Amino acid sequence: MQGQVPQTEDAVGSQYVVIGGPERKAERTNIIVMKFGGTSVADATCIKRVANRIVDARKAGHPVVAVVSARGDTTDELIELAKEISENPPAREMDMLLSTGERISAALVAMAIHELGYDAISLTGSQAGIVTDTVHTKAKILDIRPQRISRALEEDKIVLVAGFQGVSTNQDVTTLGRGGSDTTAVALAAALGAEACMIFTDVDGIYTTDPRIVPEARKLDFISNDEMLELTASGAKVMMLRSIEVARRFDVPLWVRSSFTDAPGTLIGQEEKGMEQAIVSGVTYALGDAKVTIHDLPDRVGVAAKVFTTLARANVNVDVIIQNVSAGGAADISFTADENDLPKITAVLDGLKGELGFSSFDLDKEVAKVTLVGAGMKTYPGIAAKMFETLAENNINIEMISTSSIKISCVIRKAQVETAVKALHAAFKLHEDMVSREEIFS
Ligand code: ADP
Ligand code: ASP
Ligand code: MG
């Protein structure tokens, strides 16, 4: 059965969605985009299981585009190998190296599909028409030109796409950053107007927190794009952040499901009016940030602006910020940022010290951030207070706080993060479905 694959003769965007450019929705088709993560294609048995899943979708009448990740720990192993050769390998060569992991998987799955008697073709990111910017190792997709995919689907082939990679506007191979195959899948689903994008992984959906830390964590049947964005941005590693941004922007029906069972998984989608909302949907934690404190900054107009513009120019992303005004017209400012950026931060602050006249700064890697996310928080007071109280009862000191309408984050000591996640999960009764405000505060 052939799907209504949109056709075009010309390149560059044409009637397709231009990711990152003007937004146009592709016509909806019955194409299904399936993505299989590293554990799902780890060995020959897994690869055969994946091939069967893909063929089942094909038998059900769907043209299938399957995006695959590198097998098991291949990407980590390639990074380690590069480090053995060079302390600071050229980013272009890293991309040439890392993109091979996904190509291996794509070719192997194509072979397994042939064994099942179906026609399949594997494509690299470049062959699949994924055009990115030139930022090696964290490239952004600029455009998708899926003519080759469309042609193969019309020829009744199952299409395998090597995830996590594209070709830059300079014609170099690029990769999209860790977890990037999620973004490949969602972006292709947007460009092809797919009926659904299904992310097959080693858990059977999105949970109220990382099930590896809290075994009582509960699987969610549905989560809104906004909540999923907050969960992902605040540390839940299950999906790449950019993939959720693309899904929201292009309204892609996105499912997260188990590669090993037939359970339906979690739908990530648009929140409908009148839909019942959980007060708190999940707890996340993030360990990769450090806290930087600048002491005795002169308390005058423009000082904070100077510090943070200079950091931004050095490409440092800053997360939580607090300022304490101390006596004598001087203030301390603390902020968190990716600990990998500490060398850049140190260089920026050393450079500003004379000009701004602050006394010193210190760096602290022993921090972590715990976050509560929930769309229902908008309308229920007392959630922050309950969170602070729970942390206090567990002897956890809060060093910084930041909030948005649907999340509250606290920066705490790294050594206490597991206690914090477990305590918050229990206090907000996240193992139970649709807990009322009365139950939380009873
Ligand atoms: P893949 O290799 O398939 O891309 P990942 O390892 O990237 O899979 O993501 C799946 C993992 O995400 C799970 O094994 C789980 O431990 C972790 N995880 C973290 N937070 C959550 C959450 N809230 N819900 C589900 N899984 C989560
Ligand atoms: N293989 C890449 C990684 O490990 C991309 C992915 O799996 O999505 O980050
Ligand atoms: Mg992943």
PDB file of C-alpha atoms in Angstrom, residues 73-89 93-95 97-101 137 164 175 177-179:
ATOM      1  CA  ASP A  73      27.658   2.488  23.694  1.00  0.00           C
ATOM      2  CA  THR A  74      29.242   2.986  20.258  1.00  0.00           C
ATOM      3  CA  THR A  75      29.157   6.803  20.426  1.00  0.00           C
ATOM      4  CA  ASP A  76      30.816   6.850  23.872  1.00  0.00           C
ATOM      5  CA  GLU A  77      33.430   4.376  22.663  1.00  0.00           C
ATOM      6  CA  LEU A  78      34.206   6.465  19.592  1.00  0.00           C
ATOM      7  CA  ILE A  79      34.602   9.565  21.764  1.00  0.00           C
ATOM      8  CA  GLU A  80      36.993   7.646  24.055  1.00  0.00           C
ATOM      9  CA  LEU A  81      38.966   6.428  21.059  1.00  0.00           C
ATOM     10  CA  ALA A  82      39.328   9.964  19.737  1.00  0.00           C
ATOM     11  CA  LYS A  83      40.567  11.104  23.164  1.00  0.00           C
ATOM     12  CA  GLU A  84      43.267   8.432  23.078  1.00  0.00           C
ATOM     13  CA  ILE A  85      44.517   9.939  19.834  1.00  0.00           C
ATOM     14  CA  SER A  86      44.100  13.636  20.571  1.00  0.00           C
ATOM     15  CA  GLU A  87      43.225  15.763  23.587  1.00  0.00           C
ATOM     16  CA  ASN A  88      41.483  18.292  21.412  1.00  0.00           C
ATOM     17  CA  PRO A  89      40.373  16.640  18.160  1.00  0.00           C
ATOM     18  CA  GLU A  93      36.824  15.075  12.272  1.00  0.00           C
ATOM     19  CA  MET A  94      34.776  14.219  15.391  1.00  0.00           C
ATOM     20  CA  ASP A  95      31.661  14.470  13.252  1.00  0.00           C
ATOM     21  CA  LEU A  97      33.940   9.724  13.261  1.00  0.00           C
ATOM     22  CA  LEU A  98      30.713   9.872  15.297  1.00  0.00           C
ATOM     23  CA  SER A  99      28.398   9.754  12.275  1.00  0.00           C
ATOM     24  CA  THR A 100      29.674   6.246  11.464  1.00  0.00           C
ATOM     25  CA  GLY A 101      27.929   4.668  14.481  1.00  0.00           C
ATOM     26  CA  THR A 137      29.181  18.385  17.051  1.00  0.00           C
ATOM     27  CA  PHE A 164      22.022  12.248  14.672  1.00  0.00           C
ATOM     28  CA  THR A 175      26.236  15.748  14.074  1.00  0.00           C
ATOM     29  CA  GLY A 177      24.544  16.760  19.674  1.00  0.00           C
ATOM     30  CA  ARG A 178      24.009  13.875  22.120  1.00  0.00           C
ATOM     31  CA  GLY A 179      20.629  12.236  21.753  1.00  0.00           C
TER      32      GLY A 179
END
